Structures are given as C-alpha cells and as structure tokens.
Amino acid sequence: MTQPDPIPDQDLARHAQKMAKKKAARDRMMETKTGEKGLIIVHTGPGKGKSSSGFGMIMRCIAHDMPCAVVQFIKGAWDTGERRLLTTHFADLCQFHSMGEGFTWETQDKSRDIAAAQAGWEKAKDLIRDPDIRMVLLDEINIAFRYGYLDVEQVLAFLAAEKPPMTHVVLTGRGAPDSLIEAADLVTEMGQVKHPFRAGIKAQAGVEF
C-alpha cells in the first residue's frame, strides 16, 4: 500500500498553533457554562429519527443509573425494538407505558384515540411529578397535539407548575406546536433528504422499529 507523503514541519506547527488557540477559546467559553436544570426537549420535523433520538437519551440515562420512563402516545400497538429492549433488560431503571393504539387511520375511532391520549397524559403526569425519575420521554405526543387529542397549553402549564427542577422531559413527533417550541430549552428539527419509502421499501425491523 502506498504511504502518504509526510506533512511538512511548518504545516504541523501551524496546525498545532491553530488548535491551541481554538482549545483556549473553547476552554474560556466552557468556564461560563456552569448551570444545570431539567430541560424541556423537543424533537420534531418531517425527517426520520425523532423517536430514535429520544430513545438514545433514555439509554444514556440508563447507562448513568438514572431512573427514567417512556410513554408512547401513538405507537403503543407496535412491537418495537426499543420496547423489547427496555422491558426485557432495563425494567428496573426504565418504566415503559404503551398507551396509544396506532395511528388515527388504523383505529378509525376519534373518541377512542382521544381517550387513549388522555390516559397517556395522566400516566405521564404521575411520572413527571416523581422527582426520582430523571427523564420522561413522551413519544409522539406532538401527533396528539396536532390531531387535537391533547391541549398543548394545558401540558405546558403543567410542566411550568409541577415538573421537578432537575427532571428532563422529551417530546417527539412532527408538527410541534409553536408554543411548545417557544417554551422548550432544546429543539431539534429533523429534515428529510431521502427516504426509502418513496422507492417502495417498507418499514423494516432495526431501522424503523
């Protein structure tokens, strides 16, 4: 295999000097970031990965021995990899509540969908109120807002009044309401560039669920 040409000493010196300046600036910035608080985190947008990112945060909590919980508002009827993993291996650290019954076009019963979403929110409130639970993932709750199953203003009022100071709450789903985005501490919008569904590829285990 051909070896790359050696980097000239002056280039190495310039790079080291540049990185030293960047590190010093970064260290000064980090010295000003000393606060901690429980965050309201929103993952939204048309792209894939909103729930996946939320479950990634749940796994981080588990790795740090931080009790956490998941409430699923729409996908509750699905047998997902996240659900299998958390209920089988980490039930002692993560409560998992599947409250949804599938998307509205599957149930075709709005009153039933509203009742399921309301029950999910009541469960979520109990979990959020518990100061020992450090993170609560409200998976696909933004869909419940969009269809009018839940009132976002009531949810925000509850979070402002009753969320313990160090509890993180993660809300996922496309179409997050503007008021939720305004109230959140961290908002990520997932964009979509390409998706295999458009090429006739169905949802697959390990990728979508």
PDB file of C-alpha atoms in Angstrom:
ATOM      1  CA  MET A   1       0.000   0.000   0.000  1.00  0.00           C
ATOM      2  CA  THR A   2       1.314   3.442  -0.916  1.00  0.00           C
ATOM      3  CA  GLN A   3       2.237   5.544   2.101  1.00  0.00           C
ATOM      4  CA  PRO A   4       1.019   9.165   2.182  1.00  0.00           C
ATOM      5  CA  ASP A   5       3.598  11.889   1.729  1.00  0.00           C
ATOM      6  CA  PRO A   6       4.938  13.247   5.033  1.00  0.00           C
ATOM      7  CA  ILE A   7       3.376  16.523   6.227  1.00  0.00           C
ATOM      8  CA  PRO A   8       5.902  19.380   6.217  1.00  0.00           C
ATOM      9  CA  ASP A   9       7.051  20.501   9.675  1.00  0.00           C
ATOM     10  CA  GLN A  10       5.796  24.047   9.123  1.00  0.00           C
ATOM     11  CA  ASP A  11       2.296  22.733   8.348  1.00  0.00           C
ATOM     12  CA  LEU A  12       2.315  20.640  11.520  1.00  0.00           C
ATOM     13  CA  ALA A  13       3.433  23.664  13.537  1.00  0.00           C
ATOM     14  CA  ARG A  14       0.718  25.889  12.049  1.00  0.00           C
ATOM     15  CA  HIS A  15      -1.931  23.242  12.729  1.00  0.00           C
ATOM     16  CA  ALA A  16      -0.797  22.805  16.353  1.00  0.00           C
ATOM     17  CA  GLN A  17      -0.848  26.579  16.897  1.00  0.00           C
ATOM     18  CA  LYS A  18      -4.319  26.893  15.379  1.00  0.00           C
ATOM     19  CA  MET A  19      -5.699  24.054  17.511  1.00  0.00           C
ATOM     20  CA  ALA A  20      -4.108  25.515  20.664  1.00  0.00           C
ATOM     21  CA  LYS A  21      -5.902  28.820  20.040  1.00  0.00           C
ATOM     22  CA  LYS A  22      -9.165  27.021  19.389  1.00  0.00           C
ATOM     23  CA  LYS A  23      -8.823  24.977  22.601  1.00  0.00           C
ATOM     24  CA  ALA A  24      -8.080  28.095  24.659  1.00  0.00           C
ATOM     25  CA  ALA A  25     -11.187  29.822  23.252  1.00  0.00           C
ATOM     26  CA  ARG A  26     -13.271  26.715  23.887  1.00  0.00           C
ATOM     27  CA  ASP A  27     -11.999  26.415  27.465  1.00  0.00           C
ATOM     28  CA  ARG A  28     -12.887  30.070  28.154  1.00  0.00           C
ATOM     29  CA  MET A  29     -16.398  29.506  26.821  1.00  0.00           C
ATOM     30  CA  MET A  30     -16.879  26.334  28.864  1.00  0.00           C
ATOM     31  CA  GLU A  31     -15.861  28.136  32.066  1.00  0.00           C
ATOM     32  CA  THR A  32     -19.016  30.246  31.737  1.00  0.00           C
ATOM     33  CA  LYS A  33     -21.327  27.194  31.398  1.00  0.00           C
ATOM     34  CA  THR A  34     -21.818  26.044  34.975  1.00  0.00           C
ATOM     35  CA  GLY A  35     -25.603  25.775  35.392  1.00  0.00           C
ATOM     36  CA  GLU A  36     -27.731  22.629  35.409  1.00  0.00           C
ATOM     37  CA  LYS A  37     -31.501  22.269  35.094  1.00  0.00           C
ATOM     38  CA  GLY A  38     -34.117  19.850  33.927  1.00  0.00           C
ATOM     39  CA  LEU A  39     -34.726  20.544  30.255  1.00  0.00           C
ATOM     40  CA  ILE A  40     -37.790  20.523  28.034  1.00  0.00           C
ATOM     41  CA  ILE A  41     -36.511  18.904  24.833  1.00  0.00           C
ATOM     42  CA  VAL A  42     -38.406  18.758  21.527  1.00  0.00           C
ATOM     43  CA  HIS A  43     -37.589  16.551  18.531  1.00  0.00           C
ATOM     44  CA  THR A  44     -39.746  17.482  15.554  1.00  0.00           C
ATOM     45  CA  GLY A  45     -39.676  17.898  11.781  1.00  0.00           C
ATOM     46  CA  PRO A  46     -40.562  15.725   8.769  1.00  0.00           C
ATOM     47  CA  GLY A  47     -37.374  13.657   8.831  1.00  0.00           C
ATOM     48  CA  LYS A  48     -36.742  10.255  10.382  1.00  0.00           C
ATOM     49  CA  GLY A  49     -35.061   9.879  13.769  1.00  0.00           C
ATOM     50  CA  LYS A  50     -37.167  11.850  16.243  1.00  0.00           C
ATOM     51  CA  SER A  51     -38.173   8.923  18.435  1.00  0.00           C
ATOM     52  CA  SER A  52     -34.811   7.228  17.859  1.00  0.00           C
ATOM     53  CA  SER A  53     -33.032  10.267  19.267  1.00  0.00           C
ATOM     54  CA  GLY A  54     -35.337  10.305  22.278  1.00  0.00           C
ATOM     55  CA  PHE A  55     -34.652   6.633  22.966  1.00  0.00           C
ATOM     56  CA  GLY A  56     -30.933   7.339  22.636  1.00  0.00           C
ATOM     57  CA  MET A  57     -31.266   9.798  25.518  1.00  0.00           C
ATOM     58  CA  ILE A  58     -33.161   7.184  27.532  1.00  0.00           C
ATOM     59  CA  MET A  59     -30.278   4.744  27.016  1.00  0.00           C
ATOM     60  CA  ARG A  60     -27.825   7.388  28.225  1.00  0.00           C
ATOM     61  CA  CYS A  61     -29.883   7.802  31.398  1.00  0.00           C
ATOM     62  CA  ILE A  62     -29.838   4.058  31.945  1.00  0.00           C
ATOM     63  CA  ALA A  63     -26.051   3.991  31.473  1.00  0.00           C
ATOM     64  CA  HIS A  64     -25.774   6.608  34.233  1.00  0.00           C
ATOM     65  CA  ASP A  65     -28.135   4.632  36.515  1.00  0.00           C
ATOM     66  CA  MET A  66     -30.694   7.428  36.246  1.00  0.00           C
ATOM     67  CA  PRO A  67     -34.325   6.241  36.560  1.00  0.00           C
ATOM     68  CA  CYS A  68     -36.389   7.184  33.512  1.00  0.00           C
ATOM     69  CA  ALA A  69     -39.689   6.470  31.816  1.00  0.00           C
ATOM     70  CA  VAL A  70     -41.332   6.273  28.396  1.00  0.00           C
ATOM     71  CA  VAL A  71     -44.944   6.994  27.499  1.00  0.00           C
ATOM     72  CA  GLN A  72     -45.897   6.181  23.906  1.00  0.00           C
ATOM     73  CA  PHE A  73     -48.908   8.119  22.635  1.00  0.00           C
ATOM     74  CA  ILE A  74     -49.325   6.655  19.137  1.00  0.00           C
ATOM     75  CA  LYS A  75     -47.059   3.662  18.540  1.00  0.00           C
ATOM     76  CA  GLY A  76     -48.250   1.737  21.557  1.00  0.00           C
ATOM     77  CA  ALA A  77     -49.700  -1.042  19.441  1.00  0.00           C
ATOM     78  CA  TRP A  78     -46.349  -1.704  17.741  1.00  0.00           C
ATOM     79  CA  ASP A  79     -43.879  -4.356  18.851  1.00  0.00           C
ATOM     80  CA  THR A  80     -40.753  -2.210  18.593  1.00  0.00           C
ATOM     81  CA  GLY A  81     -37.122  -2.987  19.272  1.00  0.00           C
ATOM     82  CA  GLU A  82     -36.938  -0.198  21.859  1.00  0.00           C
ATOM     83  CA  ARG A  83     -39.870  -1.635  23.749  1.00  0.00           C
ATOM     84  CA  ARG A  84     -38.415  -5.158  23.747  1.00  0.00           C
ATOM     85  CA  LEU A  85     -35.002  -3.968  24.896  1.00  0.00           C
ATOM     86  CA  LEU A  86     -36.204  -1.695  27.685  1.00  0.00           C
ATOM     87  CA  THR A  87     -38.884  -4.001  29.103  1.00  0.00           C
ATOM     88  CA  THR A  88     -36.699  -7.112  28.891  1.00  0.00           C
ATOM     89  CA  HIS A  89     -33.359  -5.801  30.127  1.00  0.00           C
ATOM     90  CA  PHE A  90     -33.856  -2.459  31.873  1.00  0.00           C
ATOM     91  CA  ALA A  91     -37.270  -2.583  33.528  1.00  0.00           C
ATOM     92  CA  ASP A  92     -35.635  -1.799  36.875  1.00  0.00           C
ATOM     93  CA  LEU A  93     -34.476   1.609  35.601  1.00  0.00           C
ATOM     94  CA  CYS A  94     -36.984   2.492  32.883  1.00  0.00           C
ATOM     95  CA  GLN A  95     -40.760   2.326  33.114  1.00  0.00           C
ATOM     96  CA  PHE A  96     -42.371   1.747  29.718  1.00  0.00           C
ATOM     97  CA  HIS A  97     -46.026   2.579  29.093  1.00  0.00           C
ATOM     98  CA  SER A  98     -47.583   1.962  25.667  1.00  0.00           C
ATOM     99  CA  MET A  99     -50.776   3.993  25.758  1.00  0.00           C
ATOM    100  CA  GLY A 100     -51.522   4.555  22.069  1.00  0.00           C
ATOM    101  CA  GLU A 101     -53.426   2.213  19.776  1.00  0.00           C
ATOM    102  CA  GLY A 102     -51.847   3.119  16.482  1.00  0.00           C
ATOM    103  CA  PHE A 103     -52.346   5.963  14.043  1.00  0.00           C
ATOM    104  CA  THR A 104     -55.791   7.504  13.677  1.00  0.00           C
ATOM    105  CA  TRP A 105     -56.357   5.897  10.278  1.00  0.00           C
ATOM    106  CA  GLU A 106     -55.859   2.491  11.921  1.00  0.00           C
ATOM    107  CA  THR A 107     -58.289   2.903  14.818  1.00  0.00           C
ATOM    108  CA  GLN A 108     -60.808   4.994  12.822  1.00  0.00           C
ATOM    109  CA  ASP A 109     -62.360   5.988  16.150  1.00  0.00           C
ATOM    110  CA  LYS A 110     -61.568   9.526  17.284  1.00  0.00           C
ATOM    111  CA  SER A 111     -63.214   9.235  20.686  1.00  0.00           C
ATOM    112  CA  ARG A 112     -61.137   6.133  21.412  1.00  0.00           C
ATOM    113  CA  ASP A 113     -57.968   7.905  20.260  1.00  0.00           C
ATOM    114  CA  ILE A 114     -58.713  10.892  22.497  1.00  0.00           C
ATOM    115  CA  ALA A 115     -59.357   8.624  25.481  1.00  0.00           C
ATOM    116  CA  ALA A 116     -56.055   6.802  24.895  1.00  0.00           C
ATOM    117  CA  ALA A 117     -54.138  10.073  24.621  1.00  0.00           C
ATOM    118  CA  GLN A 118     -55.758  11.448  27.779  1.00  0.00           C
ATOM    119  CA  ALA A 119     -54.906   8.260  29.660  1.00  0.00           C
ATOM    120  CA  GLY A 120     -51.334   8.537  28.410  1.00  0.00           C
ATOM    121  CA  TRP A 121     -51.082  12.113  29.640  1.00  0.00           C
ATOM    122  CA  GLU A 122     -52.448  11.186  33.079  1.00  0.00           C
ATOM    123  CA  LYS A 123     -49.769   8.491  33.333  1.00  0.00           C
ATOM    124  CA  ALA A 124     -47.141  10.961  32.115  1.00  0.00           C
ATOM    125  CA  LYS A 125     -48.110  13.483  34.793  1.00  0.00           C
ATOM    126  CA  ASP A 126     -47.626  10.893  37.528  1.00  0.00           C
ATOM    127  CA  LEU A 127     -44.193  10.007  36.158  1.00  0.00           C
ATOM    128  CA  ILE A 128     -43.083  13.625  35.740  1.00  0.00           C
ATOM    129  CA  ARG A 129     -44.164  14.507  39.272  1.00  0.00           C
ATOM    130  CA  ASP A 130     -41.839  11.832  40.699  1.00  0.00           C
ATOM    131  CA  PRO A 131     -38.518  13.602  41.418  1.00  0.00           C
ATOM    132  CA  ASP A 132     -36.649  10.280  41.385  1.00  0.00           C
ATOM    133  CA  ILE A 133     -37.397   9.862  37.665  1.00  0.00           C
ATOM    134  CA  ARG A 134     -34.789  11.957  35.865  1.00  0.00           C
ATOM    135  CA  MET A 135     -36.129  11.782  32.301  1.00  0.00           C
ATOM    136  CA  VAL A 136     -39.575  11.156  30.817  1.00  0.00           C
ATOM    137  CA  LEU A 137     -39.901  10.554  27.073  1.00  0.00           C
ATOM    138  CA  LEU A 138     -43.322  11.488  25.669  1.00  0.00           C
ATOM    139  CA  ASP A 139     -43.042   9.685  22.368  1.00  0.00           C
ATOM    140  CA  GLU A 140     -45.193  11.051  19.506  1.00  0.00           C
ATOM    141  CA  ILE A 141     -47.086  13.420  21.809  1.00  0.00           C
ATOM    142  CA  ASN A 142     -46.811  16.095  19.123  1.00  0.00           C
ATOM    143  CA  ILE A 143     -49.099  13.950  16.955  1.00  0.00           C
ATOM    144  CA  ALA A 144     -51.668  14.002  19.758  1.00  0.00           C
ATOM    145  CA  PHE A 145     -51.418  17.802  19.810  1.00  0.00           C
ATOM    146  CA  ARG A 146     -51.808  18.020  16.036  1.00  0.00           C
ATOM    147  CA  TYR A 147     -54.982  15.915  15.980  1.00  0.00           C
ATOM    148  CA  GLY A 148     -56.471  17.767  18.945  1.00  0.00           C
ATOM    149  CA  TYR A 149     -56.343  14.789  21.301  1.00  0.00           C
ATOM    150  CA  LEU A 150     -54.440  16.857  23.890  1.00  0.00           C
ATOM    151  CA  ASP A 151     -54.281  20.590  24.644  1.00  0.00           C
ATOM    152  CA  VAL A 152     -50.680  21.792  24.374  1.00  0.00           C
ATOM    153  CA  GLU A 153     -51.365  24.794  26.622  1.00  0.00           C
ATOM    154  CA  GLN A 154     -52.546  22.520  29.420  1.00  0.00           C
ATOM    155  CA  VAL A 155     -49.424  20.397  29.030  1.00  0.00           C
ATOM    156  CA  LEU A 156     -47.163  23.462  29.115  1.00  0.00           C
ATOM    157  CA  ALA A 157     -48.959  24.829  32.178  1.00  0.00           C
ATOM    158  CA  PHE A 158     -48.428  21.528  33.966  1.00  0.00           C
ATOM    159  CA  LEU A 159     -44.729  21.429  33.067  1.00  0.00           C
ATOM    160  CA  ALA A 160     -44.252  25.002  34.278  1.00  0.00           C
ATOM    161  CA  ALA A 161     -46.043  24.366  37.569  1.00  0.00           C
ATOM    162  CA  GLU A 162     -45.216  20.784  38.525  1.00  0.00           C
ATOM    163  CA  LYS A 163     -42.122  19.478  36.715  1.00  0.00           C
ATOM    164  CA  PRO A 164     -39.341  18.982  39.297  1.00  0.00           C
ATOM    165  CA  PRO A 165     -36.349  21.283  38.693  1.00  0.00           C
ATOM    166  CA  MET A 166     -33.953  18.533  37.572  1.00  0.00           C
ATOM    167  CA  THR A 167     -36.357  16.389  35.508  1.00  0.00           C
ATOM    168  CA  HIS A 168     -35.851  16.285  31.741  1.00  0.00           C
ATOM    169  CA  VAL A 169     -38.947  15.881  29.556  1.00  0.00           C
ATOM    170  CA  VAL A 170     -38.542  14.895  25.886  1.00  0.00           C
ATOM    171  CA  LEU A 171     -41.451  15.428  23.479  1.00  0.00           C
ATOM    172  CA  THR A 172     -41.249  13.900  19.998  1.00  0.00           C
ATOM    173  CA  GLY A 173     -43.277  13.933  16.809  1.00  0.00           C
ATOM    174  CA  ARG A 174     -43.584  16.034  13.687  1.00  0.00           C
ATOM    175  CA  GLY A 175     -45.502  19.308  13.716  1.00  0.00           C
ATOM    176  CA  ALA A 176     -44.594  20.501  17.219  1.00  0.00           C
ATOM    177  CA  PRO A 177     -46.837  23.480  18.119  1.00  0.00           C
ATOM    178  CA  ASP A 178     -45.227  26.920  18.093  1.00  0.00           C
ATOM    179  CA  SER A 179     -45.969  27.466  21.776  1.00  0.00           C
ATOM    180  CA  LEU A 180     -44.141  24.235  22.664  1.00  0.00           C
ATOM    181  CA  ILE A 181     -41.127  25.256  20.594  1.00  0.00           C
ATOM    182  CA  GLU A 182     -41.107  28.644  22.313  1.00  0.00           C
ATOM    183  CA  ALA A 183     -41.254  27.093  25.792  1.00  0.00           C
ATOM    184  CA  ALA A 184     -38.631  24.392  25.155  1.00  0.00           C
ATOM    185  CA  ASP A 185     -34.969  24.619  26.159  1.00  0.00           C
ATOM    186  CA  LEU A 186     -33.719  22.446  23.289  1.00  0.00           C
ATOM    187  CA  VAL A 187     -35.415  21.987  19.926  1.00  0.00           C
ATOM    188  CA  THR A 188     -34.133  19.846  17.068  1.00  0.00           C
ATOM    189  CA  GLU A 189     -35.887  19.737  13.708  1.00  0.00           C
ATOM    190  CA  MET A 190     -35.182  16.621  11.680  1.00  0.00           C
ATOM    191  CA  GLY A 191     -35.061  17.304   7.956  1.00  0.00           C
ATOM    192  CA  GLN A 192     -35.780  14.757   5.235  1.00  0.00           C
ATOM    193  CA  VAL A 193     -33.493  14.476   2.234  1.00  0.00           C
ATOM    194  CA  LYS A 194     -34.254  10.915   1.052  1.00  0.00           C
ATOM    195  CA  HIS A 195     -36.459   8.130   2.387  1.00  0.00           C
ATOM    196  CA  PRO A 196     -36.658   4.530   1.112  1.00  0.00           C
ATOM    197  CA  PHE A 197     -40.459   4.534   1.464  1.00  0.00           C
ATOM    198  CA  ARG A 198     -40.623   6.651  -1.695  1.00  0.00           C
ATOM    199  CA  ALA A 199     -38.779   3.889  -3.532  1.00  0.00           C
ATOM    200  CA  GLY A 200     -41.282   1.251  -2.425  1.00  0.00           C
ATOM    201  CA  ILE A 201     -39.319  -0.008   0.600  1.00  0.00           C
ATOM    202  CA  LYS A 202     -41.486  -0.811   3.620  1.00  0.00           C
ATOM    203  CA  ALA A 203     -40.612  -0.080   7.260  1.00  0.00           C
ATOM    204  CA  GLN A 204     -38.014  -2.573   8.460  1.00  0.00           C
ATOM    205  CA  ALA A 205     -37.019  -4.007  11.844  1.00  0.00           C
ATOM    206  CA  GLY A 206     -33.896  -2.408  13.211  1.00  0.00           C
ATOM    207  CA  VAL A 207     -34.395   0.751  11.150  1.00  0.00           C
ATOM    208  CA  GLU A 208     -37.932   1.992  11.757  1.00  0.00           C
ATOM    209  CA  PHE A 209     -38.974  -0.169  14.717  1.00  0.00           C
TER     210      PHE A 209
END
